[in-house]
XYZ file of C-alpha atoms in Angstrom:
742
model
C 115.742 128.012 -73.031
C 115.804 131.502 -71.661
C 113.628 134.445 -72.753
C 115.095 137.963 -72.763
C 113.653 141.432 -73.474
C 114.924 143.350 -76.454
C 115.054 147.174 -76.549
C 114.152 148.228 -80.072
C 114.991 151.918 -80.570
C 113.403 154.083 -83.254
C 112.396 157.667 -84.048
C 109.268 157.316 -81.921
C 111.062 155.890 -78.843
C 111.582 152.398 -77.463
C 109.159 149.560 -77.877
C 109.447 146.368 -75.774
C 109.529 143.371 -78.053
C 109.670 139.839 -76.536
C 112.716 138.037 -77.814
C 114.840 135.218 -76.459
C 118.136 133.347 -76.700
C 117.908 129.676 -77.550
C 120.683 127.240 -76.627
C 121.180 123.993 -74.790
C 123.034 123.771 -71.494
C 126.716 123.825 -72.421
C 129.242 121.182 -71.387
C 132.742 120.488 -72.634
C 134.572 117.200 -72.054
C 137.873 117.575 -70.228
C 141.143 116.224 -71.606
C 139.742 116.208 -75.152
C 142.450 114.848 -77.500
C 140.744 115.201 -80.900
C 142.451 116.906 -83.841
C 139.537 119.318 -84.497
C 138.216 121.915 -82.042
C 135.656 120.397 -79.672
C 132.073 121.448 -80.388
C 130.473 123.027 -77.332
C 127.043 124.265 -78.419
C 125.090 126.782 -80.454
C 123.784 130.267 -79.670
C 120.623 131.416 -81.436
C 118.096 134.201 -81.093
C 114.621 134.209 -82.574
C 115.517 137.501 -84.265
C 117.799 135.504 -86.533
C 115.585 134.550 -89.502
C 118.410 132.907 -91.382
C 119.102 135.811 -93.746
C 122.569 136.493 -92.247
C 121.469 139.702 -90.681
C 122.592 138.826 -87.157
C 126.155 138.583 -85.862
C 126.992 136.799 -82.607
C 129.732 138.002 -80.261
C 131.330 136.278 -77.271
C 133.141 137.762 -74.261
C 134.198 136.632 -70.780
C 136.400 133.779 -69.461
C 138.544 132.397 -72.273
C 136.650 134.136 -75.079
C 138.844 134.180 -78.135
C 141.641 132.149 -76.520
C 139.872 129.042 -75.238
C 136.430 129.406 -76.799
C 135.516 130.765 -80.219
C 132.125 131.471 -81.809
C 131.045 131.457 -85.413
C 129.621 134.963 -85.811
C 127.073 133.863 -88.383
C 125.891 130.449 -87.106
C 126.497 130.967 -83.376
C 128.393 127.670 -83.034
C 130.820 127.627 -80.077
C 133.992 125.508 -80.129
C 136.779 124.876 -77.589
C 140.177 125.517 -79.089
C 142.255 123.406 -76.667
C 142.020 120.621 -74.134
C 140.671 121.632 -70.716
C 141.326 120.264 -67.236
C 138.372 120.272 -64.842
C 140.679 120.070 -61.837
C 142.375 123.278 -63.027
C 139.112 125.202 -63.704
C 135.697 123.522 -63.447
C 133.625 126.073 -65.347
C 133.839 129.258 -67.449
C 131.465 132.221 -67.322
C 130.903 133.970 -70.658
C 128.595 136.637 -72.113
C 126.891 136.457 -75.511
C 125.242 139.212 -77.585
C 123.499 139.404 -80.931
C 124.199 142.564 -82.972
C 123.179 143.809 -86.393
C 125.744 142.531 -88.881
C 125.852 145.843 -90.742
C 125.526 148.475 -88.013
C 126.849 146.467 -85.024
C 123.847 147.767 -83.114
C 122.889 145.425 -80.280
C 119.704 143.614 -81.079
C 119.362 142.303 -77.513
C 121.122 142.935 -74.207
C 124.123 140.743 -73.263
C 123.251 137.413 -71.652
C 125.559 135.504 -69.295
C 125.943 131.727 -69.481
C 128.281 129.050 -68.112
C 130.296 126.368 -69.907
C 130.951 123.539 -67.460
C 133.916 121.168 -67.903
C 132.576 117.624 -67.710
C 134.739 115.342 -65.585
C 136.482 112.122 -66.649
C 138.334 109.720 -64.386
C 141.866 111.033 -64.855
C 143.029 111.307 -61.231
C 143.906 108.439 -58.934
C 143.150 108.575 -55.208
C 146.043 109.925 -53.133
C 146.982 109.595 -49.478
C 148.217 113.071 -48.667
C 149.627 112.276 -45.220
C 151.294 108.899 -45.795
C 153.263 106.953 -44.840
C 151.487 106.574 -41.520
C 152.495 105.295 -38.097
C 150.113 103.849 -35.538
C 150.112 101.694 -32.450
C 147.676 99.308 -30.829
C 148.029 97.462 -27.504
C 149.206 93.896 -27.745
C 146.755 91.113 -26.856
C 143.907 93.308 -28.142
C 140.652 91.557 -29.166
C 139.609 91.267 -32.804
C 138.147 94.494 -34.155
C 140.189 96.862 -31.993
C 140.461 100.276 -33.654
C 143.953 101.125 -34.920
C 143.561 104.259 -37.062
C 141.713 105.749 -40.029
C 143.271 106.628 -43.380
C 141.707 108.889 -45.989
C 142.496 109.152 -49.687
C 141.381 112.132 -51.763
C 140.378 112.029 -55.432
C 140.569 115.250 -57.451
C 137.814 114.118 -59.824
C 134.230 115.451 -59.581
C 132.424 113.708 -56.695
C 129.024 114.791 -58.077
C 129.460 113.087 -61.428
C 129.652 109.324 -61.836
C 131.954 107.144 -59.720
C 135.214 108.845 -60.623
C 135.710 110.013 -57.032
C 134.030 107.098 -55.247
C 136.923 105.510 -53.326
C 137.020 101.953 -51.942
C 139.760 100.796 -49.535
C 141.399 97.379 -49.423
C 144.434 95.820 -47.743
C 147.189 94.469 -49.993
C 149.739 93.437 -47.352
C 149.196 92.873 -43.664
C 146.722 90.025 -43.595
C 145.631 88.167 -41.585
C 146.677 90.490 -38.785
C 144.721 93.612 -39.765
C 141.649 94.580 -41.820
C 140.347 97.809 -43.344
C 136.791 99.035 -43.807
C 136.168 99.394 -47.547
C 134.121 102.599 -47.205
C 135.586 104.437 -44.218
C 139.259 103.413 -44.332
C 139.215 102.430 -40.642
C 141.910 99.873 -39.822
C 141.234 97.306 -37.097
C 142.915 94.212 -35.677
C 141.922 90.937 -37.331
C 143.698 88.376 -35.126
C 143.379 87.980 -31.346
C 146.230 87.777 -28.853
C 148.968 89.318 -30.988
C 152.018 89.235 -28.712
C 154.507 92.112 -28.804
C 157.204 89.887 -27.368
C 156.905 87.650 -30.478
C 156.561 90.392 -33.117
C 156.421 94.108 -32.431
C 156.277 95.882 -35.807
C 153.867 95.213 -38.680
C 153.914 96.932 -42.080
C 150.493 97.225 -43.709
C 149.916 98.283 -47.342
C 146.520 99.945 -47.990
C 145.056 100.571 -51.465
C 142.454 103.182 -52.348
C 140.704 102.589 -55.692
C 138.154 104.846 -57.390
C 135.191 103.837 -59.585
C 133.866 102.018 -56.531
C 136.675 99.478 -56.787
C 135.508 98.200 -60.172
C 137.786 97.168 -63.017
C 139.303 100.117 -64.802
C 139.463 102.267 -61.692
C 142.620 104.116 -60.723
C 144.362 103.233 -57.456
C 146.827 104.689 -54.991
C 148.590 103.027 -52.066
C 150.114 103.997 -48.754
C 152.119 102.235 -46.053
C 151.185 102.079 -42.376
C 153.769 101.020 -39.791
C 151.809 99.592 -36.875
C 153.580 98.958 -33.573
C 152.178 96.758 -30.840
C 152.402 98.735 -27.615
C 153.286 96.859 -24.456
C 150.885 95.699 -21.762
C 151.803 93.936 -18.548
C 151.131 90.383 -19.698
C 154.423 88.845 -18.524
C 155.497 88.298 -14.900
C 159.108 88.719 -13.780
C 161.140 85.528 -13.834
C 164.474 84.710 -12.214
C 166.940 83.087 -14.585
C 167.760 80.466 -11.924
C 166.239 79.292 -8.699
C 169.355 79.644 -6.518
C 171.885 82.489 -6.465
C 175.259 81.904 -4.796
C 177.125 84.925 -3.436
C 180.404 85.246 -1.530
C 180.956 88.163 0.791
C 184.176 89.007 2.683
C 183.705 89.270 6.415
C 185.372 92.661 6.308
C 182.567 94.212 4.190
C 181.303 97.505 5.563
C 177.751 97.900 6.821
C 175.571 99.541 4.152
C 177.727 98.355 1.244
C 176.375 96.335 -1.703
C 177.399 92.713 -1.376
C 175.634 91.208 -4.416
C 173.165 91.634 -7.279
C 170.387 89.425 -8.596
C 167.875 90.055 -11.379
C 164.424 88.862 -12.402
C 163.825 89.353 -16.142
C 160.518 90.744 -17.414
C 159.767 90.510 -21.146
C 157.649 93.652 -20.970
C 159.084 97.143 -21.315
C 158.726 100.491 -19.590
C 156.736 100.645 -16.407
C 155.308 97.175 -17.129
C 158.810 95.762 -16.576
C 159.424 97.519 -13.239
C 160.267 94.956 -10.553
C 160.048 95.188 -6.787
C 162.260 92.931 -4.635
C 161.547 91.820 -1.076
C 163.363 89.486 1.320
C 161.035 86.831 2.663
C 161.260 86.816 6.493
C 163.264 83.882 7.764
C 166.730 82.673 8.655
C 169.433 85.077 7.533
C 167.144 87.791 6.254
C 167.841 90.110 9.197
C 171.477 90.547 8.202
C 170.687 91.875 4.702
C 168.363 94.222 2.829
C 167.493 94.539 -0.901
C 166.638 97.509 -3.106
C 165.826 97.931 -6.830
C 168.132 99.638 -9.284
C 165.746 101.836 -11.299
C 167.975 101.839 -14.382
C 168.388 98.098 -14.990
C 165.816 96.625 -12.571
C 168.461 94.648 -10.667
C 168.036 93.694 -7.053
C 170.933 95.077 -4.970
C 171.611 93.182 -1.732
C 172.908 95.467 1.045
C 174.664 94.528 4.295
C 172.749 95.625 7.433
C 175.013 94.238 10.206
C 178.746 93.369 10.576
C 179.910 89.918 9.513
C 182.247 87.574 11.395
C 183.452 84.481 9.629
C 184.468 82.824 12.881
C 180.916 83.295 14.235
C 178.814 82.287 11.186
C 180.100 81.174 7.841
C 176.911 81.219 5.644
C 173.429 82.749 5.332
C 170.405 81.568 3.324
C 167.204 83.506 2.581
C 164.559 83.891 -0.144
C 163.888 86.914 -2.367
C 160.549 87.621 -4.045
C 160.303 89.640 -7.286
C 156.943 91.111 -8.325
C 155.605 93.677 -10.797
C 154.935 97.151 -9.488
C 152.069 97.827 -11.935
C 149.590 95.016 -12.483
C 146.944 94.778 -15.216
C 143.743 93.151 -13.944
C 142.938 91.828 -17.439
C 145.748 89.290 -17.148
C 145.303 88.038 -13.595
C 144.164 84.717 -15.016
C 147.672 84.260 -16.453
C 148.883 83.359 -12.962
C 150.757 85.154 -10.169
C 152.891 88.014 -11.447
C 155.814 87.230 -9.134
C 158.678 84.798 -8.759
C 160.856 83.574 -5.890
C 164.540 82.620 -5.747
C 166.863 81.441 -2.981
C 170.013 83.406 -2.139
C 172.921 81.614 -0.459
C 175.700 83.849 0.857
C 179.017 82.340 1.940
C 181.150 84.512 4.200
C 184.792 84.670 3.158
C 187.503 84.600 5.790
C 189.634 87.696 5.558
C 193.376 87.237 6.146
C 193.568 89.008 9.511
C 196.971 89.573 11.216
C 198.035 87.395 14.144
C 197.046 88.556 17.634
C 199.694 88.882 20.403
C 198.932 87.405 23.801
C 199.502 90.811 25.446
C 199.237 94.339 24.114
C 202.830 95.080 25.229
C 205.797 93.366 26.828
C 208.407 94.548 29.386
C 211.771 92.804 29.824
C 214.813 93.403 32.030
C 218.450 92.695 31.218
C 221.744 93.564 32.902
C 224.221 95.623 31.072
C 227.273 93.890 29.729
C 225.203 90.722 29.333
C 226.971 88.402 26.909
C 225.841 88.507 23.305
C 223.107 85.978 22.502
C 221.561 85.935 25.977
C 217.758 85.362 25.808
C 215.994 88.095 27.752
C 212.320 87.122 27.040
C 209.767 85.978 24.457
C 206.608 87.215 22.695
C 203.659 85.032 21.617
C 201.160 85.632 18.775
C 198.385 83.413 17.381
C 196.523 83.272 14.058
C 192.814 83.341 14.917
C 191.686 82.580 11.327
C 190.346 79.155 10.446
C 193.598 78.134 8.852
C 195.616 78.784 12.012
C 198.678 79.466 9.925
C 202.152 79.411 11.518
C 203.377 82.777 12.801
C 206.771 84.286 11.996
C 208.413 87.000 14.139
C 210.736 89.826 13.207
C 211.990 93.096 14.724
C 211.050 96.298 12.936
C 214.420 97.635 11.829
C 213.288 101.217 12.298
C 212.916 100.611 16.037
C 216.387 99.034 16.405
C 218.685 100.833 14.025
C 221.857 99.665 15.861
C 220.686 96.030 15.951
C 221.115 95.647 19.713
C 218.581 92.774 19.752
C 217.693 89.707 17.746
C 214.550 87.504 17.709
C 213.927 83.877 16.844
C 211.478 83.935 13.903
C 209.707 80.722 15.002
C 209.730 80.779 18.819
C 209.588 84.553 19.328
C 212.486 84.610 21.872
C 214.387 87.907 22.058
C 218.161 87.882 22.693
C 220.931 90.422 22.871
C 222.976 91.020 19.767
C 225.424 93.567 21.250
C 226.830 94.442 24.740
C 224.469 96.879 26.399
C 225.611 99.946 28.388
C 223.032 101.378 30.761
C 224.914 104.672 31.038
C 224.610 105.152 27.296
C 221.042 103.912 26.816
C 219.044 102.985 29.862
C 215.876 101.827 27.927
C 215.309 100.329 24.487
C 211.855 100.424 22.820
C 211.622 97.927 19.983
C 208.669 96.733 17.841
C 208.097 93.075 17.048
C 206.141 92.116 13.900
C 204.200 88.847 13.697
C 203.200 87.629 10.229
C 201.537 84.516 8.855
C 203.036 82.115 6.386
C 200.940 81.637 3.254
C 201.457 79.267 0.362
C 199.640 79.215 -2.972
C 198.991 76.513 -5.557
C 197.031 76.686 -8.848
C 193.911 74.539 -9.035
C 191.882 74.061 -12.272
C 188.344 72.692 -12.053
C 186.643 71.291 -15.188
C 182.840 71.151 -15.192
C 181.526 68.165 -17.152
C 178.286 68.410 -19.110
C 175.086 66.411 -18.693
C 172.096 66.558 -21.023
C 169.675 68.731 -19.052
C 168.082 71.064 -21.606
C 165.709 69.892 -24.372
C 165.807 71.623 -27.762
C 162.943 73.981 -28.537
C 161.478 75.690 -31.583
C 162.864 79.177 -32.129
C 159.341 80.662 -32.234
C 155.729 79.681 -32.903
C 155.847 79.014 -36.651
C 153.059 79.731 -39.121
C 152.933 78.906 -42.848
C 150.362 78.162 -45.553
C 149.489 75.415 -48.002
C 147.771 76.063 -51.322
C 144.402 74.465 -51.989
C 145.857 73.224 -55.249
C 148.968 71.724 -53.624
C 149.992 68.322 -54.947
C 151.436 65.398 -53.024
C 155.088 66.071 -52.223
C 154.692 69.848 -52.355
C 157.464 71.577 -50.357
C 155.885 74.338 -48.292
C 159.174 76.294 -48.559
C 159.330 76.671 -44.797
C 162.010 75.847 -42.307
C 161.499 74.934 -38.676
C 164.533 76.088 -36.710
C 165.526 74.920 -33.276
C 166.439 77.439 -30.625
C 167.621 77.628 -27.012
C 170.695 75.502 -27.436
C 172.192 75.412 -23.911
C 175.828 74.791 -22.897
C 175.460 71.135 -23.873
C 174.943 72.222 -27.499
C 178.011 70.544 -28.980
C 177.462 67.160 -27.338
C 173.680 66.940 -27.822
C 173.003 69.325 -30.679
C 171.560 67.018 -33.322
C 167.748 66.881 -33.098
C 165.410 64.395 -34.747
C 162.151 65.585 -36.321
C 159.177 63.373 -37.100
C 155.593 64.044 -38.131
C 152.446 63.708 -36.036
C 149.169 62.941 -37.819
C 146.488 65.496 -36.950
C 142.968 64.783 -38.263
C 143.031 64.875 -42.073
C 146.578 66.158 -42.673
C 149.884 64.358 -42.414
C 153.151 66.220 -42.983
C 156.683 64.842 -43.181
C 159.810 66.547 -41.941
C 163.224 66.397 -43.647
C 166.201 66.784 -41.350
C 168.899 69.222 -42.499
C 172.414 69.711 -41.242
C 171.741 73.227 -39.951
C 169.184 72.042 -37.368
C 166.211 73.010 -39.528
C 163.388 70.904 -40.916
C 161.331 71.357 -44.073
C 157.644 70.508 -44.486
C 156.229 68.474 -47.379
C 152.592 67.546 -48.026
C 151.704 63.860 -48.121
C 148.338 64.404 -49.798
C 146.515 67.012 -51.850
C 142.996 68.311 -52.014
C 143.045 70.922 -49.246
C 139.811 72.933 -48.963
C 139.335 76.098 -46.940
C 135.638 75.367 -46.727
C 136.311 72.080 -44.970
C 139.141 73.243 -42.699
C 140.964 76.564 -42.785
C 143.711 75.990 -40.199
C 145.720 72.898 -39.244
C 147.706 72.771 -35.997
C 150.538 70.293 -36.430
C 152.436 69.150 -33.313
C 156.189 68.947 -33.880
C 158.352 66.774 -31.632
C 162.054 67.695 -31.360
C 164.469 65.269 -29.730
C 168.180 65.784 -29.166
C 170.927 63.228 -29.604
C 172.132 62.855 -26.026
C 172.549 59.556 -24.211
C 169.588 60.547 -22.069
C 167.461 62.074 -24.811
C 165.295 65.084 -24.068
C 162.493 66.367 -26.252
C 159.934 69.133 -26.521
C 156.782 69.644 -28.545
C 155.992 72.751 -30.579
C 153.102 73.623 -32.845
C 153.206 74.547 -36.537
C 150.131 76.465 -37.712
C 149.274 75.800 -41.371
C 146.667 77.921 -43.097
C 144.898 76.716 -46.238
C 145.128 79.548 -48.773
C 144.197 80.322 -52.326
C 147.154 80.557 -54.721
C 147.732 81.279 -58.387
C 149.159 78.791 -60.859
C 152.784 79.344 -59.832
C 152.030 78.853 -56.145
C 152.091 82.537 -55.144
C 149.803 83.428 -52.265
C 146.558 85.198 -53.183
C 144.435 85.107 -50.029
C 144.075 83.120 -46.827
C 140.646 84.487 -45.944
C 137.868 81.916 -45.938
C 135.328 84.606 -46.762
C 137.111 85.354 -50.019
C 135.701 82.116 -51.469
C 132.170 83.408 -51.284
C 132.731 87.103 -52.119
C 131.831 88.366 -55.606
C 134.827 89.135 -57.686
C 133.226 92.115 -59.383
C 133.816 90.876 -62.935
C 131.549 91.716 -65.811
C 129.683 89.066 -67.782
C 132.036 89.520 -70.723
C 135.099 88.991 -68.526
C 133.631 85.779 -67.075
C 132.894 84.452 -70.563
C 136.472 85.244 -71.638
C 137.860 83.361 -68.655
C 135.679 80.330 -69.391
C 136.823 80.333 -73.026
C 140.483 80.406 -71.902
C 139.872 77.482 -69.538
C 138.224 75.498 -72.344
C 141.167 76.130 -74.666
C 143.643 75.137 -71.961
C 141.908 71.770 -71.495
C 142.081 71.017 -75.220
C 144.017 67.913 -76.106
C 145.848 69.860 -78.791
C 149.455 70.576 -77.843
C 149.620 74.387 -77.821
C 153.281 74.542 -76.827
C 154.340 74.369 -80.498
C 152.634 77.691 -81.345
C 152.814 81.153 -79.830
C 149.998 83.283 -81.297
C 149.943 87.053 -80.609
C 146.669 87.824 -78.877
C 146.015 90.968 -80.990
C 145.649 88.815 -84.138
C 142.388 87.078 -84.841
C 144.119 83.871 -85.908
C 142.912 81.190 -88.227
C 141.071 78.891 -85.881
C 142.257 75.393 -85.263
C 144.448 75.579 -88.353
C 146.874 77.650 -86.262
C 147.747 74.570 -84.217
C 149.383 73.173 -87.380
C 150.946 76.432 -88.545
C 154.462 75.157 -87.954
C 156.047 71.752 -88.036
C 158.227 72.184 -84.955
C 159.707 68.727 -85.327
C 161.696 69.766 -88.350
C 163.452 72.444 -86.352
C 164.854 69.853 -83.970
C 167.543 68.687 -86.413
C 168.619 70.891 -89.294
C 170.018 67.882 -91.213
C 166.661 66.117 -91.683
C 164.464 69.058 -92.729
C 162.270 67.992 -95.564
C 162.633 69.679 -98.890
C 160.077 72.163 -100.263
C 158.281 72.718 -96.965
C 156.326 75.993 -97.170
C 154.669 77.763 -94.258
C 150.947 77.215 -94.250
C 150.128 80.468 -92.427
C 151.435 82.798 -95.203
C 151.014 82.878 -98.951
C 154.166 81.822 -100.828
C 155.832 84.450 -102.951
C 156.870 83.896 -106.517
C 160.478 83.050 -106.963
C 160.897 82.362 -103.275
C 162.715 79.123 -102.639
C 162.750 77.519 -99.223
C 166.063 77.978 -97.522
C 167.780 74.960 -96.056
C 169.575 75.862 -92.796
C 173.244 75.182 -93.089
C 174.467 72.639 -90.556
C 177.983 72.895 -89.333
C 180.192 70.216 -90.814
C 183.548 71.428 -89.538
C 183.019 71.518 -85.770
C 181.553 75.045 -85.872
C 180.496 76.260 -82.485
C 176.870 76.367 -81.497
C 177.006 80.138 -81.158
C 177.814 80.541 -84.884
C 175.007 78.166 -85.773
C 172.457 80.137 -83.735
C 173.673 83.465 -85.163
C 173.190 82.098 -88.697
C 169.655 80.963 -87.892
C 168.840 84.352 -86.341
C 170.035 86.208 -89.442
C 167.912 83.967 -91.662
C 164.733 84.603 -89.678
C 165.385 88.340 -89.256
C 165.715 88.708 -93.044
C 162.808 86.421 -93.894
C 160.263 88.590 -95.819
C 157.709 85.791 -95.704
C 157.506 85.870 -91.913
C 153.934 86.074 -90.519
C 152.648 89.490 -89.339
C 152.378 88.318 -85.730
C 154.887 87.046 -83.168
C 155.970 83.463 -83.710
C 158.298 81.003 -82.033
C 161.425 79.769 -83.802
C 163.299 76.914 -82.147
C 167.052 76.715 -82.808
C 168.078 73.182 -81.935
C 171.525 71.864 -82.760
C 173.381 69.062 -81.098
C 176.894 70.197 -82.049
C 179.635 68.197 -83.731
C 183.359 67.595 -83.505
C 183.515 65.392 -80.388
C 186.409 62.918 -80.215
C 183.893 60.212 -79.415
C 181.747 61.350 -82.348
C 177.983 61.816 -81.992
C 176.079 59.794 -79.411
C 172.763 61.377 -80.417
C 169.792 59.574 -81.868
C 169.177 62.537 -84.136
C 171.266 60.938 -86.865
C 169.914 57.452 -86.229
C 168.146 57.664 -89.571
C 171.437 56.670 -91.184
C 170.828 53.132 -89.966
C 172.131 50.942 -87.191
C 175.605 49.489 -87.623
C 177.778 47.353 -85.468
C 180.109 49.346 -83.337
C 183.434 48.329 -81.800
C 183.717 49.794 -78.317
C 187.245 48.605 -77.607
C 188.490 52.173 -77.979
C 186.812 53.009 -74.665
C 189.549 51.060 -72.900
C 192.074 53.562 -74.272
C 190.340 56.588 -72.742
C 191.586 56.005 -69.229
C 190.199 54.825 -65.854
C 187.117 57.069 -66.012
C 185.714 55.057 -68.936
C 186.650 51.632 -67.561
C 183.135 50.837 -66.320
C 181.530 52.048 -69.544
C 183.961 49.928 -71.600
C 183.088 46.872 -69.545
C 179.359 47.339 -70.029
C 179.544 47.758 -73.791
C 182.148 45.030 -74.086
C 179.778 42.443 -72.544
C 176.884 43.602 -74.667
C 178.906 43.365 -77.876
C 179.651 39.719 -77.111
C 176.006 38.734 -76.513
C 174.369 40.895 -79.160
C 175.192 41.584 -82.713
C 173.672 45.039 -82.781
C 174.132 47.569 -80.017
C 172.209 50.813 -80.039
C 172.932 53.561 -77.574
C 171.680 57.071 -78.034
C 171.702 60.179 -76.003
C 169.908 63.262 -77.190
C 171.233 66.645 -76.305
C 169.088 69.582 -77.278
C 170.086 73.224 -76.890
C 167.143 75.587 -76.912
C 167.593 79.309 -77.213
């Protein structure tokens, strides 16, 4: 209620008369879908005495297009649906004028029509999908990131914009704060080396998370960042290297590597040679690209002096994390054995040069001297001698290839050539033979589980329930083919006993041996799993299967594994709880409800609905009783019950079903709600005639089964069985029921 002054003009001047507008605060509901214009409110001035002497006018935002006013009554209506998120309020001006002269009776007055909010916008994550990282091995509750969803509805009115966060996928590894949207770790000691990437699905729901609220979701890809929680490890304890004795000082003579499961700087390895025998001849450095240890030669090698060297190499992390010192020493040691290879060096002559004298005209073949060379290598191979043809082009001399004696091959003339300079070559004799070495296998590696396995069992699980999980063996070494087949067996742990089935692909399934699991009693079971290979000297290892007790729905789908969820309120209204209890009561009724499908929108007829149809008559179209009317609809005059036509001439089942479908589609007496029609037909036309008990109403007669002997070897056993029975019994009854349901 607002009072305004009115200027009343006359021949004697203006006189101030107290007048006032009268209206309620105006609101208009957004997204109005009614067929008539939405009533907003009423304008009225106390100058209006009801004699239709006052006319109301409206101007401002949306006047005439969105809002209209009845000039006589002052009623304001909205002409179309409004969206608060598009424009939350409208400012208008109202004035009362004389209906005849249009003279203002009062000054214009400004007022606001506010659009009242409804919950028509779901929360939205404007920046998703998100990526985040958290260090591995972090304690429970470690901050990961914060997500925020925005709701375009009015935060000052109701709960339309009150958002609550929950996690749909990503448990039990992460949790989210319902009010703030802060995501934290929920499990301790998550290992990056086991699993690095997690995908978490977050839901934001308005109306405070209650039923009927609108929801939006976003995905967060969380990566476990690496910490230095793994020491370097050599793949073997002894490395064997072979180095030629001719290797140059400063050259790389071998490489070894210690593997670190970490990455980045946490995987950087430093190598050092432990002081001792042989270490002075070599040095080691780290290859920064692949973290290999490169062994370098510091001094010259001589096979004839020393044939082998042995020393130890230590590998350690360059960057240690003090939080994980209790894991043990972050270093490893391996032994390096280097065998020096003998290089095939040329024979060595007894003297650096030889001088020999011979008279000219000495007869051909006269020995004038000898040279001697020796192979200093370990093999001491025989030496063969020859004259370099370039130094004796005219072949004046010859040499014995075994003894090294030099003789004349031509008559020599001092006056022609007084001195001959020849070169003698000494070479070793080498022979080669192919040698193949086969390495035979022994059983030295036990089988192991591929990874730490984790699965769940429903609280409602029955005995013999397959957990739909497979334990897979890993680390099959070179003796895989000979010792590959493992044996699994169960180990009883407290109150749970699980049995393992062995499969041909080296996997084992898990089956419950009892039911009645309760999260309140025990939430997690740790089941030891023993794996044994099939070698002559069997080896085995023990792994652990973690089984969580979880809540599931009726078809066994996982709902939640959180123990707290048992005690949390579900947020259902009283009416919803009563409806659930009624459904449970109906489900436990002894009445067989499978014969009736009642549409839930129809009120139904009470317990009479359980007898609405005689489903048994649909099982065999030949024995349907005559004059059977439906009890759920009123019979029509002149309507005769139709008898389904059974195929008598080997008609196919498809034609039979099509006929039944046409009959029901054209049935004008069908009930107004959905119903179930069963089309059951056993088929006819078999050479062996019907074996079904459906037609057993015709009576039992003696049957001669000798014709089975004429059907071939496949029916020989069947013929023998019925042949014996026909001799000992006068009546033989055999029935097999085949029912096709569509």
